[in-house]
Coordinates of C-alpha atoms in Angstrom, one line a residue:
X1 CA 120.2 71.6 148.6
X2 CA 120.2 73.9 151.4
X3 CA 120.2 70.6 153.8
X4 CA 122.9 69.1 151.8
X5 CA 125.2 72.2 152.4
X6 CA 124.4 72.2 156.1
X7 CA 125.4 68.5 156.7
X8 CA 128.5 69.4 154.1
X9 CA 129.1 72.4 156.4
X10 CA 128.9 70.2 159.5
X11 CA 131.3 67.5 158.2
X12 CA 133.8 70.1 157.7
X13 CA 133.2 71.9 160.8
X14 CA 133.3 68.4 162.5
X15 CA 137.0 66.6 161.0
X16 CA 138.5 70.3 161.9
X17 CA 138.2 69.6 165.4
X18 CA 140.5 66.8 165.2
X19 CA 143.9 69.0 165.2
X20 CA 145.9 66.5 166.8
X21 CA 145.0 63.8 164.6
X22 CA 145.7 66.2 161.3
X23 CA 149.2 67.0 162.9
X24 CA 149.6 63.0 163.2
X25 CA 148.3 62.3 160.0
X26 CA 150.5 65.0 158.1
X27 CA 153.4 63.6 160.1
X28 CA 153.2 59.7 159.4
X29 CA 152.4 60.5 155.4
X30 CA 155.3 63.0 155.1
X31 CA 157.6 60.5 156.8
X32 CA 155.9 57.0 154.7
X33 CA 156.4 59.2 151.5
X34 CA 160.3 60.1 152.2
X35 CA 160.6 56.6 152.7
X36 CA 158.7 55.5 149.7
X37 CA 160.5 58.0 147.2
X38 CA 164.0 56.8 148.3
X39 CA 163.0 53.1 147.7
X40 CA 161.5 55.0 144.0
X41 CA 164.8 56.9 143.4
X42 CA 167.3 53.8 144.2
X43 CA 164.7 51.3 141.9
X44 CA 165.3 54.4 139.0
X45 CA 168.7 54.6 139.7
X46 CA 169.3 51.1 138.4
X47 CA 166.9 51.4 135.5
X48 CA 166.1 55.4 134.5
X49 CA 162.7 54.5 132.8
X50 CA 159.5 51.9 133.3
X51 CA 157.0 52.2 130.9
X52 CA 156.8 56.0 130.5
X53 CA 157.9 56.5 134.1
X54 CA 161.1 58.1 135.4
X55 CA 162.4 58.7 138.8
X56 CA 160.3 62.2 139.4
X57 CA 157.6 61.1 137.3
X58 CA 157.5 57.8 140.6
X59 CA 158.3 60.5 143.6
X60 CA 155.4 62.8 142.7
X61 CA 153.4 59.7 142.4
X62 CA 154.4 58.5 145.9
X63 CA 153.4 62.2 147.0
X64 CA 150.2 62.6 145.4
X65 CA 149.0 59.3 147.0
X66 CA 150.2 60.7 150.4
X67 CA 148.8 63.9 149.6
X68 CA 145.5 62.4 148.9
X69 CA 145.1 59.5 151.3
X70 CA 143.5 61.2 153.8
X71 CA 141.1 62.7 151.1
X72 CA 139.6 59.6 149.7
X73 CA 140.1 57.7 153.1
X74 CA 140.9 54.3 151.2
X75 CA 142.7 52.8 154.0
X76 CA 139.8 54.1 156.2
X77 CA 138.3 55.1 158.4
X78 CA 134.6 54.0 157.0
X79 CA 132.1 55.7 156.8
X80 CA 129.3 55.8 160.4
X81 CA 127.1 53.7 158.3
X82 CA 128.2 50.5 158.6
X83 CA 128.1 50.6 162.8
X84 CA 124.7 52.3 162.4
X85 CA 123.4 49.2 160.0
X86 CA 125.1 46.9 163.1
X87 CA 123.7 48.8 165.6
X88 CA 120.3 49.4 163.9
X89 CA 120.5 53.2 164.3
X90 CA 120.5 53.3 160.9
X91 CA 117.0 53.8 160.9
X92 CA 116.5 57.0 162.2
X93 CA 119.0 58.0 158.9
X94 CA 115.8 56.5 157.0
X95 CA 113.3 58.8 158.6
X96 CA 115.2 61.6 157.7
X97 CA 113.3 63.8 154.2
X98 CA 116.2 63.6 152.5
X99 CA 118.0 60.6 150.2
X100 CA 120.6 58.8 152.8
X101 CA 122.9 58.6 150.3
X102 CA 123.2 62.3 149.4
X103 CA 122.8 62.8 153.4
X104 CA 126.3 60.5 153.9
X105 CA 128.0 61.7 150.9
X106 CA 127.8 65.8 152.1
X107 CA 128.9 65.0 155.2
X108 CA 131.9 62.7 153.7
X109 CA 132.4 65.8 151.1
X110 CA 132.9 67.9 154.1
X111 CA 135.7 65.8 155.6
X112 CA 137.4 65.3 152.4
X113 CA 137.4 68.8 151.7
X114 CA 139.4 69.7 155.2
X115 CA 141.7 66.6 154.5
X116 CA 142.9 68.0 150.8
X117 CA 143.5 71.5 152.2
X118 CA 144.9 70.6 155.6
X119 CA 146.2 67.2 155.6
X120 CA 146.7 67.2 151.3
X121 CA 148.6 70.1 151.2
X122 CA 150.9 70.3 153.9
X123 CA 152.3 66.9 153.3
X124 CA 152.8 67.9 149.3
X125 CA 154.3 70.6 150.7
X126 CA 156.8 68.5 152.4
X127 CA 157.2 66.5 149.2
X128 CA 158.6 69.5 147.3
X129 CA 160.9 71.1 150.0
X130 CA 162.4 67.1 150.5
X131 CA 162.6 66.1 146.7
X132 CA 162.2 67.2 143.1
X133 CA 158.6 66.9 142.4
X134 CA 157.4 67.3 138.8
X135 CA 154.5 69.7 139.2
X136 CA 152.7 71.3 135.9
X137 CA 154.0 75.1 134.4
X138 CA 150.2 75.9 133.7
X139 CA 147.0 77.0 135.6
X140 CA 144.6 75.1 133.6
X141 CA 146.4 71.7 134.4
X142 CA 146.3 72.6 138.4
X143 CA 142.6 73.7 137.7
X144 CA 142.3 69.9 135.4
X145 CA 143.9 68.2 138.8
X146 CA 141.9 69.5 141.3
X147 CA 138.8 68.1 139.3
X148 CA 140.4 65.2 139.0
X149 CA 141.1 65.1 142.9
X150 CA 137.1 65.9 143.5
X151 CA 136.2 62.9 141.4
X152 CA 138.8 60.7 143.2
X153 CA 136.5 62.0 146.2
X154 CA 133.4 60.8 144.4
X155 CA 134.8 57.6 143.6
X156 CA 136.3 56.8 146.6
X157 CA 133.1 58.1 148.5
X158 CA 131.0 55.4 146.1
X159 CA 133.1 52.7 146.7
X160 CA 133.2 52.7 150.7
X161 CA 129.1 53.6 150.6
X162 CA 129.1 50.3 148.9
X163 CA 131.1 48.1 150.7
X164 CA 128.9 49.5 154.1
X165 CA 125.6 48.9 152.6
X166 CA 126.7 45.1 152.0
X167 CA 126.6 45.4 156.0
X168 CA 122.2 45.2 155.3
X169 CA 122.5 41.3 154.2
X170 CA 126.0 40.4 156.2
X171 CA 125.1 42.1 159.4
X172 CA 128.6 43.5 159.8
X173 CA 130.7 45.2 157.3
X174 CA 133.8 44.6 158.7
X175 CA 135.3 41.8 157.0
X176 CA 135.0 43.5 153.5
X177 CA 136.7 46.4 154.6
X178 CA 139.6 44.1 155.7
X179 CA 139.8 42.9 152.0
X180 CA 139.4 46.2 151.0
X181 CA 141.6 48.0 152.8
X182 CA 144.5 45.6 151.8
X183 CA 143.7 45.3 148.0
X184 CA 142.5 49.1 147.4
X185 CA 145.6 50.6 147.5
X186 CA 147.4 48.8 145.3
X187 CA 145.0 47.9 142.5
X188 CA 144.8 52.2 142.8
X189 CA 148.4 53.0 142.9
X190 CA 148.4 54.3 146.1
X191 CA 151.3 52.6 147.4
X192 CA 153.0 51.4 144.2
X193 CA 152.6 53.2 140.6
X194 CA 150.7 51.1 138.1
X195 CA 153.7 51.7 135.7
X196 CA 156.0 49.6 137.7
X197 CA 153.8 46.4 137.2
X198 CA 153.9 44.5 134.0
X199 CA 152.1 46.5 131.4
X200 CA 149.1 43.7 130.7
X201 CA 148.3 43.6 134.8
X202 CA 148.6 47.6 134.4
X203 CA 146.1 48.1 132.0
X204 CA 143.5 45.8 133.4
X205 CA 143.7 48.1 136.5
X206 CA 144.0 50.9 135.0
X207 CA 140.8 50.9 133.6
X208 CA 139.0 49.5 137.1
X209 CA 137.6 51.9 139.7
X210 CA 140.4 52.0 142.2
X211 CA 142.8 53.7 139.6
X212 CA 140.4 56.7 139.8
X213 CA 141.2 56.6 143.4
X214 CA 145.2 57.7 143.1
X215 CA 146.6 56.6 139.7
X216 CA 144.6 58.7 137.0
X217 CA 144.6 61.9 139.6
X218 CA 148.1 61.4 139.5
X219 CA 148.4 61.1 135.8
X220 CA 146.5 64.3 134.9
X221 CA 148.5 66.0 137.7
X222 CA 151.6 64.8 135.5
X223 CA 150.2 65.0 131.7
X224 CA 150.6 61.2 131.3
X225 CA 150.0 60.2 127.8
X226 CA 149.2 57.0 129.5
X227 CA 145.3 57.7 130.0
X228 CA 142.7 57.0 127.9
X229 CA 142.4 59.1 124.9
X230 CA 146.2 60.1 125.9
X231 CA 144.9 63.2 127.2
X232 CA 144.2 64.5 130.8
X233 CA 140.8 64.9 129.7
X234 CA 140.3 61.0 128.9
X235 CA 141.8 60.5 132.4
X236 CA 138.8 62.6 133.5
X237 CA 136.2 61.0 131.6
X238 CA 136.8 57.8 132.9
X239 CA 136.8 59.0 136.3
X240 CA 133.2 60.7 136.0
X241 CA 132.0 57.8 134.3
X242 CA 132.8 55.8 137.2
X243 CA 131.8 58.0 140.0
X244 CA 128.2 58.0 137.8
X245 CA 128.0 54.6 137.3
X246 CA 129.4 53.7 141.3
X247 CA 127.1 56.2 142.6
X248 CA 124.0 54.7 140.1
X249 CA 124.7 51.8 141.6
X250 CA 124.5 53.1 145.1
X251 CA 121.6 54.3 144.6
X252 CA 120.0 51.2 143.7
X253 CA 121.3 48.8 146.0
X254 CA 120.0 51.3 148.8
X255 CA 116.8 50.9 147.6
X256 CA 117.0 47.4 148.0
X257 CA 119.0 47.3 151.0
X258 CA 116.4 49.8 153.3
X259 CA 113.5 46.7 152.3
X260 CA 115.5 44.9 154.2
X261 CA 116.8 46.5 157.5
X262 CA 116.1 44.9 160.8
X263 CA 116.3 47.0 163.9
X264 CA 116.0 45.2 167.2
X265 CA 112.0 45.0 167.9
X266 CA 111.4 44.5 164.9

């Protein structure tokens, strides 16, 4: 554990460095969710309600996914591991006495950590000066939230570590993070609340991983009877169930994947 924390430590120490680039980021998702929330408030002007959703229940949405998008990097950047598997380098991560999962998901912990508090926050912030935000009357459900937020982390973190591990039989990673990086953030409500799409193609999504990306942190943020069990807690569940089963599966496909590596020489 005590290596974990140090590479955890490190990715934090590392993303914090980047001040410009925070500045930016806060910038461009404060201004995409203005932009978003007014499209929201004029779509609820003409119709008040969407399946459970009203016009602040939709603008907190739009700033929780901006608040969170530089947290569970689901428009990117990936992870180093995917240029290391190109580049071969990736075999110095497999000399290393720790797992090479656990190494890669400190150090993503680490960077998602500074983006929640530094990037998350501020641009939330801006949310609530600009708009009416819903935001919950009690601790524990801030306390429920964040927890969700960290398994949105988990999730998120699963996900990319297994799109870049695909990079050990296809050489090059790239082309499913393309696909990725388009479909991801609407099947997980990042860009448009499940809600708003017809309730049978909302519930199929509901239930896949993505949605523990954006759309179930944002339901627990917002008490949605929506989520399974109608509770914040179901929302929870299913989001822990995933990151278990995503990182179980990552796990086992890195076993598979490290018979296979092929640095140049052999």
């Amino acid at each position: 554990m005590r290596v974990y924390l140090a590479v955890y430590a490190l990715g934090l120490h590392r993303y914090s460095t980047y001040r410009a680039a925070t500045i930016a980021g806060i910038f461009t998702n404060a201004v995409f969710g203005a932009i978003n929330a007014a499209v929201m408030l004029a779509l609820f002007s003409v119709r008040p309600e969407i399946n459970g959703y009203d016009a602040g229940d939709a603008v907190t949405q739009v700033f929780i996914g901006q608040a969170l998008i530089g947290m569970v990097a689901i428009m990117g950047p990936p992870l180093e591991l995917g240029e290391r598997v190109r580049s071969g380098a990736v075999a110095t991560d497999m000399l290393r006495p720790v797992s090479m999962m656990g190494w890669w998901l400190a150090d993503d912990m680490g960077r998602a950590t500074f983006n929640l508090v530094f990037r998350g926050v501020p641009t939330f912030t801006v949310g609530l000066v600009l708009f009416d935000l819903v935001v919950p009357s009690e601790p524990g459900r801030w306390a429920i939230a964040l927890v969700s937020f960290v398994l949105a982390a988990l999730v998120s973190f699963a996900l990319r570590y297994l799109y870049e591990l695909a990079g050990f039989w296809l050489m090059d990673s790239t082309g499913i993070w393309a696909v990725a990086g388009l479909l991801g953030p609407v099947a997980a409500g990042m860009l448009i609340p499940l809600p708003l799409f017809p309730p049978a193609v909302a519930d199929v999504l509901r239930v896949l991983p993505w949605a523990s990306i954006a759309q179930i942190p944002a339901e627990v943020f917002l008490g949605k009877e929506s989520l399974p069990g109608g509770s914040p807690l179901g929302g929870l569940a299913l989001q822990a169930a995933w990151a278990a089963a995503l990182l179980a599966l990552g796990a086992r496909v890195t076993s598979h994947a490290t018979r296979k590596v092929v640095v140049q020489g052999g």
